[in-house]
PDB file of C-alpha atoms in Angstrom:
ATOM      1  CA  UNK E  75     -84.250-137.004-171.571  1.00 55.00           C
ATOM      2  CA  UNK E  76     -83.550-133.568-170.042  1.00 78.00           C
ATOM      3  CA  UNK E  77     -84.395-131.776-173.302  1.00 85.00           C
ATOM      4  CA  UNK E  78     -87.665-133.714-173.583  1.00 86.00           C
ATOM      5  CA  UNK E  79     -88.628-132.800-170.025  1.00 88.00           C
ATOM      6  CA  UNK E  80     -87.858-129.105-170.511  1.00 89.00           C
ATOM      7  CA  UNK E  81     -89.873-129.036-173.734  1.00 87.00           C
ATOM      8  CA  UNK E  82     -92.828-130.715-171.976  1.00 87.00           C
ATOM      9  CA  UNK E  83     -92.627-128.201-169.118  1.00 88.00           C
ATOM     10  CA  UNK E  84     -92.724-125.267-171.552  1.00 87.00           C
ATOM     11  CA  UNK E  85     -95.757-126.726-173.323  1.00 87.00           C
ATOM     12  CA  UNK E  86     -97.527-127.464-170.055  1.00 89.00           C
ATOM     13  CA  UNK E  87     -97.099-123.800-169.020  1.00 87.00           C
ATOM     14  CA  UNK E  88     -99.195-122.619-171.973  1.00 87.00           C
ATOM     15  CA  UNK E  89    -102.800-121.514-171.211  1.00 83.00           C
ATOM     16  CA  UNK E  90    -105.253-124.425-171.290  1.00 85.00           C
ATOM     17  CA  UNK E  91    -102.559-127.125-171.466  1.00 89.00           C
ATOM     18  CA  UNK E  92    -103.310-130.452-169.792  1.00 88.00           C
ATOM     19  CA  UNK E  93    -102.188-134.081-169.866  1.00 90.00           C
ATOM     20  CA  UNK E  94    -104.457-136.938-170.890  1.00 88.00           C
ATOM     21  CA  UNK E  95    -103.874-140.675-170.409  1.00 80.00           C
ATOM     22  CA  UNK E  96    -103.704-142.774-173.570  1.00 71.00           C
ATOM     23  CA  UNK E  97    -104.787-146.150-172.211  1.00 58.00           C
ATOM     24  CA  UNK E  98    -103.633-148.690-174.871  1.00 60.00           C
ATOM     25  CA  UNK E  99     -99.896-148.103-174.448  1.00 63.00           C
ATOM     26  CA  UNK E 100     -99.923-146.101-171.185  1.00 67.00           C
ATOM     27  CA  UNK E 101     -98.462-142.992-172.775  1.00 82.00           C
ATOM     28  CA  UNK E 102     -99.662-139.471-172.065  1.00 88.00           C
ATOM     29  CA  UNK E 103    -101.033-136.899-174.507  1.00 88.00           C
ATOM     30  CA  UNK E 104    -100.456-133.181-173.919  1.00 88.00           C
ATOM     31  CA  UNK E 105    -103.431-131.210-175.248  1.00 88.00           C
ATOM     32  CA  UNK E 106    -104.204-127.478-175.455  1.00 85.00           C
ATOM     33  CA  UNK E 107    -107.965-127.650-175.958  1.00 81.00           C
ATOM     34  CA  UNK E 108    -110.391-128.290-173.078  1.00 81.00           C
ATOM     35  CA  UNK E 109    -111.592-131.713-174.330  1.00 82.00           C
ATOM     36  CA  UNK E 110    -110.223-134.893-175.863  1.00 81.00           C
ATOM     37  CA  UNK E 111    -111.565-133.753-179.245  1.00 79.00           C
ATOM     38  CA  UNK E 112    -108.565-131.453-179.490  1.00 76.00           C
ATOM     39  CA  UNK E 113    -105.516-133.067-181.108  1.00 78.00           C
ATOM     40  CA  UNK E 114    -102.538-133.782-178.863  1.00 83.00           C
ATOM     41  CA  UNK E 115     -99.569-131.495-179.573  1.00 84.00           C
ATOM     42  CA  UNK E 116     -97.138-134.107-178.239  1.00 87.00           C
ATOM     43  CA  UNK E 117     -96.993-137.403-176.352  1.00 87.00           C
ATOM     44  CA  UNK E 118     -95.055-138.114-173.159  1.00 87.00           C
ATOM     45  CA  UNK E 119     -93.640-141.331-171.842  1.00 86.00           C
ATOM     46  CA  UNK E 120     -93.746-142.433-168.224  1.00 85.00           C
ATOM     47  CA  UNK E 121     -90.302-140.999-167.440  1.00 88.00           C
ATOM     48  CA  UNK E 122     -91.207-137.502-168.643  1.00 88.00           C
ATOM     49  CA  UNK E 123     -94.583-137.692-166.893  1.00 86.00           C
ATOM     50  CA  UNK E 124     -92.880-138.563-163.582  1.00 87.00           C
ATOM     51  CA  UNK E 125     -90.497-135.625-164.021  1.00 88.00           C
ATOM     52  CA  UNK E 126     -93.483-133.279-164.478  1.00 88.00           C
ATOM     53  CA  UNK E 127     -94.995-134.598-161.248  1.00 87.00           C
ATOM     54  CA  UNK E 128     -91.888-133.300-159.476  1.00 85.00           C
ATOM     55  CA  UNK E 129     -91.683-129.976-161.345  1.00 87.00           C
ATOM     56  CA  UNK E 130     -93.895-128.011-161.902  1.00 86.00           C
ATOM     57  CA  UNK E 131     -96.172-130.450-160.056  1.00 87.00           C
ATOM     58  CA  UNK E 132     -99.507-131.773-161.322  1.00 89.00           C
ATOM     59  CA  UNK E 133    -103.061-131.679-160.057  1.00 87.00           C
ATOM     60  CA  UNK E 134    -106.211-133.451-161.180  1.00 86.00           C
ATOM     61  CA  UNK E 135    -108.553-131.625-163.575  1.00 85.00           C
ATOM     62  CA  UNK E 136    -112.276-131.590-162.848  1.00 79.00           C
ATOM     63  CA  UNK E 137    -112.937-133.114-166.291  1.00 80.00           C
ATOM     64  CA  UNK E 138    -110.174-135.713-166.116  1.00 84.00           C
ATOM     65  CA  UNK E 139    -106.440-135.724-166.723  1.00 86.00           C
ATOM     66  CA  UNK E 140    -103.845-133.465-165.102  1.00 85.00           C
ATOM     67  CA  UNK E 141    -102.707-129.858-165.350  1.00 88.00           C
ATOM     68  CA  UNK E 142     -99.844-127.863-163.879  1.00 88.00           C
ATOM     69  CA  UNK E 143    -100.308-127.275-160.176  1.00 84.00           C
ATOM     70  CA  UNK E 144    -100.033-123.476-160.610  1.00 77.00           C
ATOM     71  CA  UNK E 145    -102.360-123.288-163.642  1.00 68.00           C
ATOM     72  CA  UNK E 146    -105.127-120.688-163.142  1.00 60.00           C
ATOM     73  CA  UNK E 147    -108.460-122.116-162.031  1.00 56.00           C
ATOM     74  CA  UNK E 148    -111.608-121.321-164.095  1.00 52.00           C
ATOM     75  CA  UNK E 149    -113.274-118.138-162.931  1.00 46.00           C
ATOM     76  CA  UNK E 150    -116.252-118.578-160.633  1.00 46.00           C
ATOM     77  CA  UNK E 151    -119.191-116.194-160.105  1.00 47.00           C
ATOM     78  CA  UNK E 152    -118.250-113.435-157.705  1.00 44.00           C
ATOM     79  CA  UNK E 153    -119.502-114.195-154.176  1.00 44.00           C
ATOM     80  CA  UNK E 154    -121.556-111.802-152.116  1.00 45.00           C
ATOM     81  CA  UNK E 155    -119.388-108.922-150.996  1.00 45.00           C
ATOM     82  CA  UNK E 156    -116.882-109.422-153.829  1.00 45.00           C
ATOM     83  CA  UNK E 157    -115.372-106.439-155.671  1.00 45.00           C
ATOM     84  CA  UNK E 158    -117.898-104.916-158.045  1.00 48.00           C
ATOM     85  CA  UNK E 159    -120.857-106.213-156.047  1.00 50.00           C
ATOM     86  CA  UNK E 160    -122.652-104.172-153.380  1.00 53.00           C
ATOM     87  CA  UNK E 161    -125.585-105.962-151.810  1.00 58.00           C
ATOM     88  CA  UNK E 162    -128.496-103.705-150.956  1.00 59.00           C
ATOM     89  CA  UNK E 163    -131.986-102.633-151.955  1.00 58.00           C
ATOM     90  CA  UNK E 164    -133.222-100.693-154.964  1.00 52.00           C
ATOM     91  CA  UNK E 165    -136.607 -98.988-155.304  1.00 51.00           C
ATOM     92  CA  UNK E 166    -138.578 -99.939-158.421  1.00 50.00           C
ATOM     93  CA  UNK E 167    -141.676 -98.007-159.434  1.00 47.00           C
ATOM     94  CA  UNK E 168    -144.878 -99.883-160.168  1.00 48.00           C
ATOM     95  CA  UNK E 169    -147.154 -98.745-163.006  1.00 45.00           C
ATOM     96  CA  UNK E 170    -149.472 -96.989-160.505  1.00 51.00           C
ATOM     97  CA  UNK E 171    -146.574 -95.062-159.012  1.00 47.00           C
ATOM     98  CA  UNK E 172    -146.120 -97.114-155.860  1.00 53.00           C
ATOM     99  CA  UNK E 173    -142.502 -97.775-154.864  1.00 52.00           C
ATOM    100  CA  UNK E 174    -141.398-101.408-154.348  1.00 53.00           C
ATOM    101  CA  UNK E 175    -138.135-102.399-152.649  1.00 58.00           C
ATOM    102  CA  UNK E 176    -136.152-105.249-154.183  1.00 55.00           C
ATOM    103  CA  UNK E 177    -132.734-106.739-153.392  1.00 57.00           C
ATOM    104  CA  UNK E 178    -130.167-105.653-155.960  1.00 54.00           C
ATOM    105  CA  UNK E 179    -126.492-105.256-156.734  1.00 54.00           C
ATOM    106  CA  UNK E 180    -125.993-101.555-156.161  1.00 54.00           C
ATOM    107  CA  UNK E 181    -122.591-101.730-157.818  1.00 56.00           C
ATOM    108  CA  UNK E 182    -124.068-102.221-161.275  1.00 65.00           C
ATOM    109  CA  UNK E 183    -127.379-101.139-162.822  1.00 76.00           C
ATOM    110  CA  UNK E 184    -129.364-103.110-165.447  1.00 79.00           C
ATOM    111  CA  UNK E 185    -128.203-100.552-168.015  1.00 84.00           C
ATOM    112  CA  UNK E 186    -124.568-101.140-167.093  1.00 80.00           C
ATOM    113  CA  UNK E 187    -125.080-104.891-167.457  1.00 80.00           C
ATOM    114  CA  UNK E 188    -126.575-104.321-170.910  1.00 83.00           C
ATOM    115  CA  UNK E 189    -123.482-102.297-171.783  1.00 80.00           C
ATOM    116  CA  UNK E 190    -121.423-105.491-171.404  1.00 80.00           C
ATOM    117  CA  UNK E 191    -123.394-107.324-174.092  1.00 82.00           C
ATOM    118  CA  UNK E 192    -122.108-107.705-177.634  1.00 80.00           C
ATOM    119  CA  UNK E 193    -123.822-108.510-180.907  1.00 70.00           C
ATOM    120  CA  UNK E 194    -123.082-111.517-183.133  1.00 70.00           C
ATOM    121  CA  UNK E 195    -120.072-109.692-184.613  1.00 73.00           C
ATOM    122  CA  UNK E 196    -118.586-108.965-181.192  1.00 77.00           C
ATOM    123  CA  UNK E 197    -119.471-105.273-181.235  1.00 81.00           C
ATOM    124  CA  UNK E 198    -120.871-103.681-178.032  1.00 85.00           C
ATOM    125  CA  UNK E 199    -124.664-103.525-177.979  1.00 85.00           C
ATOM    126  CA  UNK E 200    -124.576 -99.972-176.581  1.00 88.00           C
ATOM    127  CA  UNK E 201    -122.103 -97.179-177.245  1.00 88.00           C
ATOM    128  CA  UNK E 202    -120.427 -95.364-174.331  1.00 88.00           C
ATOM    129  CA  UNK E 203    -122.460 -92.249-175.204  1.00 89.00           C
ATOM    130  CA  UNK E 204    -125.747 -94.186-175.013  1.00 91.00           C
ATOM    131  CA  UNK E 205    -124.825 -95.693-171.652  1.00 88.00           C
ATOM    132  CA  UNK E 206    -123.763 -92.310-170.272  1.00 88.00           C
ATOM    133  CA  UNK E 207    -127.023 -90.732-171.440  1.00 90.00           C
ATOM    134  CA  UNK E 208    -129.130 -93.481-169.846  1.00 91.00           C
ATOM    135  CA  UNK E 209    -127.255 -93.209-166.552  1.00 88.00           C
ATOM    136  CA  UNK E 210    -127.699 -89.429-166.561  1.00 89.00           C
ATOM    137  CA  UNK E 211    -131.453 -89.810-167.033  1.00 90.00           C
ATOM    138  CA  UNK E 212    -131.589 -92.309-164.163  1.00 86.00           C
ATOM    139  CA  UNK E 213    -129.590 -90.015-161.889  1.00 83.00           C
ATOM    140  CA  UNK E 214    -131.936 -87.098-162.534  1.00 84.00           C
ATOM    141  CA  UNK E 215    -134.950 -89.345-161.896  1.00 83.00           C
ATOM    142  CA  UNK E 216    -133.398 -90.497-158.611  1.00 79.00           C
ATOM    143  CA  UNK E 217    -132.921 -86.878-157.557  1.00 77.00           C
ATOM    144  CA  UNK E 218    -136.511 -86.117-158.539  1.00 77.00           C
ATOM    145  CA  UNK E 219    -137.759 -88.875-156.230  1.00 71.00           C
ATOM    146  CA  UNK E 220    -135.565 -87.976-153.267  1.00 62.00           C
ATOM    147  CA  UNK E 221    -137.170 -84.762-152.064  1.00 53.00           C
ATOM    148  CA  UNK E 222    -137.893 -84.274-148.360  1.00 46.00           C
ATOM    149  CA  UNK E 223    -141.608 -84.775-148.988  1.00 41.00           C
ATOM    150  CA  UNK E 224    -142.654 -87.098-151.762  1.00 41.00           C
ATOM    151  CA  UNK E 225    -146.025 -87.409-153.443  1.00 41.00           C
ATOM    152  CA  UNK E 226    -146.170 -89.951-156.272  1.00 36.00           C
ATOM    153  CA  UNK E 227    -148.260 -88.956-159.278  1.00 39.00           C
ATOM    154  CA  UNK E 228    -147.754 -90.310-162.775  1.00 28.00           C
ATOM    155  CA  UNK E 229    -148.616 -87.106-164.592  1.00 39.00           C
ATOM    156  CA  UNK E 230    -145.367 -85.117-164.636  1.00 44.00           C
ATOM    157  CA  UNK E 231    -143.068 -87.295-166.739  1.00 43.00           C
ATOM    158  CA  UNK E 232    -144.407 -88.464-170.125  1.00 40.00           C
ATOM    159  CA  UNK E 233    -144.606 -92.143-171.090  1.00 41.00           C
ATOM    160  CA  UNK E 234    -145.373 -93.619-174.489  1.00 39.00           C
ATOM    161  CA  UNK E 235    -149.133 -93.726-174.008  1.00 39.00           C
ATOM    162  CA  UNK E 236    -149.484 -90.205-172.717  1.00 39.00           C
ATOM    163  CA  UNK E 237    -148.468 -88.183-169.659  1.00 38.00           C
ATOM    164  CA  UNK E 238    -147.174 -90.127-166.671  1.00 41.00           C
ATOM    165  CA  UNK E 239    -144.496 -90.213-163.992  1.00 45.00           C
ATOM    166  CA  UNK E 240    -143.723 -89.097-160.465  1.00 47.00           C
ATOM    167  CA  UNK E 241    -144.236 -85.587-159.288  1.00 45.00           C
ATOM    168  CA  UNK E 242    -142.141 -84.469-156.323  1.00 38.00           C
ATOM    169  CA  UNK E 243    -143.047 -81.648-153.999  1.00 43.00           C
ATOM    170  CA  UNK E 244    -141.655 -79.586-152.388  1.00 43.00           C
ATOM    171  CA  UNK E 245    -137.910 -79.044-152.898  1.00 57.00           C
ATOM    172  CA  UNK E 246    -136.424 -77.008-155.720  1.00 69.00           C
ATOM    173  CA  UNK E 247    -133.693 -79.551-156.500  1.00 72.00           C
ATOM    174  CA  UNK E 248    -136.215 -82.362-156.840  1.00 72.00           C
ATOM    175  CA  UNK E 249    -138.539 -80.239-158.947  1.00 77.00           C
ATOM    176  CA  UNK E 250    -135.701 -79.133-161.210  1.00 80.00           C
ATOM    177  CA  UNK E 251    -134.565 -82.734-161.620  1.00 80.00           C
ATOM    178  CA  UNK E 252    -138.122 -83.826-162.455  1.00 83.00           C
ATOM    179  CA  UNK E 253    -138.311 -81.101-165.088  1.00 86.00           C
ATOM    180  CA  UNK E 254    -135.006 -82.247-166.588  1.00 89.00           C
ATOM    181  CA  UNK E 255    -136.331 -85.793-166.842  1.00 89.00           C
ATOM    182  CA  UNK E 256    -139.570 -84.580-168.431  1.00 90.00           C
ATOM    183  CA  UNK E 257    -137.702 -82.547-171.060  1.00 92.00           C
ATOM    184  CA  UNK E 258    -135.229 -85.353-171.783  1.00 93.00           C
ATOM    185  CA  UNK E 259    -137.979 -87.921-172.346  1.00 93.00           C
ATOM    186  CA  UNK E 260    -139.930 -85.460-174.478  1.00 92.00           C
ATOM    187  CA  UNK E 261    -136.895 -85.250-176.789  1.00 94.00           C
ATOM    188  CA  UNK E 262    -137.064 -89.007-177.456  1.00 94.00           C
ATOM    189  CA  UNK E 263    -139.354 -90.820-179.923  1.00 94.00           C
ATOM    190  CA  UNK E 264    -142.727 -91.416-178.282  1.00 93.00           C
ATOM    191  CA  UNK E 265    -142.556 -95.191-178.725  1.00 92.00           C
ATOM    192  CA  UNK E 266    -139.248 -95.393-176.825  1.00 93.00           C
ATOM    193  CA  UNK E 267    -140.200 -93.463-173.704  1.00 93.00           C
ATOM    194  CA  UNK E 268    -141.813 -96.343-171.852  1.00 91.00           C
ATOM    195  CA  UNK E 269    -138.738 -98.519-172.433  1.00 93.00           C
ATOM    196  CA  UNK E 270    -136.415 -95.749-171.186  1.00 92.00           C
ATOM    197  CA  UNK E 271    -138.702 -95.317-168.199  1.00 90.00           C
ATOM    198  CA  UNK E 272    -138.477 -98.997-167.272  1.00 88.00           C
ATOM    199  CA  UNK E 273    -134.744 -99.486-167.874  1.00 89.00           C
ATOM    200  CA  UNK E 274    -133.190 -96.161-166.883  1.00 88.00           C
ATOM    201  CA  UNK E 275    -135.635 -94.888-164.264  1.00 86.00           C
ATOM    202  CA  UNK E 276    -137.275 -97.958-162.709  1.00 82.00           C
ATOM    203  CA  UNK E 277    -134.150-100.114-162.958  1.00 81.00           C
ATOM    204  CA  UNK E 278    -135.910-103.029-164.649  1.00 83.00           C
ATOM    205  CA  UNK E 279    -134.135-105.636-166.752  1.00 84.00           C
ATOM    206  CA  UNK E 280    -134.700-105.710-170.498  1.00 87.00           C
ATOM    207  CA  UNK E 281    -136.668-108.953-170.275  1.00 86.00           C
ATOM    208  CA  UNK E 282    -138.934-107.621-167.527  1.00 86.00           C
ATOM    209  CA  UNK E 283    -139.517-104.383-169.450  1.00 87.00           C
ATOM    210  CA  UNK E 284    -140.481-106.326-172.590  1.00 89.00           C
ATOM    211  CA  UNK E 285    -142.874-108.482-170.580  1.00 87.00           C
ATOM    212  CA  UNK E 286    -144.463-105.485-168.839  1.00 88.00           C
ATOM    213  CA  UNK E 287    -144.885-103.644-172.147  1.00 89.00           C
ATOM    214  CA  UNK E 288    -146.252-106.793-173.877  1.00 89.00           C
ATOM    215  CA  UNK E 289    -143.408-106.836-176.404  1.00 88.00           C
ATOM    216  CA  UNK E 290    -141.986-109.868-178.166  1.00 83.00           C
ATOM    217  CA  UNK E 291    -138.679-111.177-176.850  1.00 76.00           C
ATOM    218  CA  UNK E 292    -135.808-109.026-178.168  1.00 77.00           C
ATOM    219  CA  UNK E 293    -138.261-106.466-179.559  1.00 83.00           C
ATOM    220  CA  UNK E 294    -137.265-104.041-176.825  1.00 88.00           C
ATOM    221  CA  UNK E 295    -133.601-104.010-177.856  1.00 89.00           C
ATOM    222  CA  UNK E 296    -134.149-101.764-180.880  1.00 90.00           C
ATOM    223  CA  UNK E 297    -136.589 -99.617-178.935  1.00 93.00           C
ATOM    224  CA  UNK E 298    -134.074 -99.063-176.134  1.00 93.00           C
ATOM    225  CA  UNK E 299    -131.237 -98.450-178.574  1.00 92.00           C
ATOM    226  CA  UNK E 300    -133.191 -95.771-180.459  1.00 94.00           C
ATOM    227  CA  UNK E 301    -134.267 -94.110-177.230  1.00 94.00           C
ATOM    228  CA  UNK E 302    -130.755 -93.985-175.810  1.00 94.00           C
ATOM    229  CA  UNK E 303    -129.381 -92.630-179.094  1.00 94.00           C
ATOM    230  CA  UNK E 304    -131.940 -89.825-178.949  1.00 95.00           C
ATOM    231  CA  UNK E 305    -131.034 -89.167-175.306  1.00 94.00           C
ATOM    232  CA  UNK E 306    -127.355 -88.953-176.192  1.00 92.00           C
ATOM    233  CA  UNK E 307    -128.124 -86.404-178.924  1.00 94.00           C
ATOM    234  CA  UNK E 308    -130.286 -84.396-176.517  1.00 94.00           C
ATOM    235  CA  UNK E 309    -127.593 -84.324-173.847  1.00 91.00           C
ATOM    236  CA  UNK E 310    -124.855 -83.705-176.406  1.00 89.00           C
ATOM    237  CA  UNK E 311    -122.943 -86.768-175.253  1.00 80.00           C
ATOM    238  CA  UNK E 312    -120.391 -88.358-177.578  1.00 67.00           C
TER     239      UNK E 312
END
């Protein structure tokens, strides 16, 4: 009996292991998959089950059955104030140049969230160079809009349909940053500039940018990818 108990304890310590009741004969099935559709790797009698209650100890699973008392719980969404999340406000720019304050996680930008996505083959949607280039553009735009005296005009930084953006005066640092943004966008394909503007500068999500630009769902992915690749080449990143 001791060998059977030790073997059951080792199996129960494996990730995802849990014990299911087999009603007809009151035996117990030890499974590794999350549902009853997964085949049992072994069965336990009442004596072994009682020994597992003592060590390592069992607790009820949310979806039925039992698991080891010290088994890791499923991860939950990070609460407000958790590591990686900084509650605050972000300024988004409307099409007419007016700033709008929205609540946002200042610890991660929409571009950084896109960097976590993968394609159907498990490859990252964006390369590190593309992410770095987009963040650099956003940083310069932020500097351009942070001068001591700010006048919003959408005629300094080009967008896809012609000249547009925010002009900052005075302040040499802000003016230099605005010029860097203008030159960086000018180096990108004309049809990608509006998408870069929305994602990297305004801090919009991909879905919101597609809606604002009247694009089909997912149509903005290729547009953003091409724009960021051009930005990376312009900055010499990667």
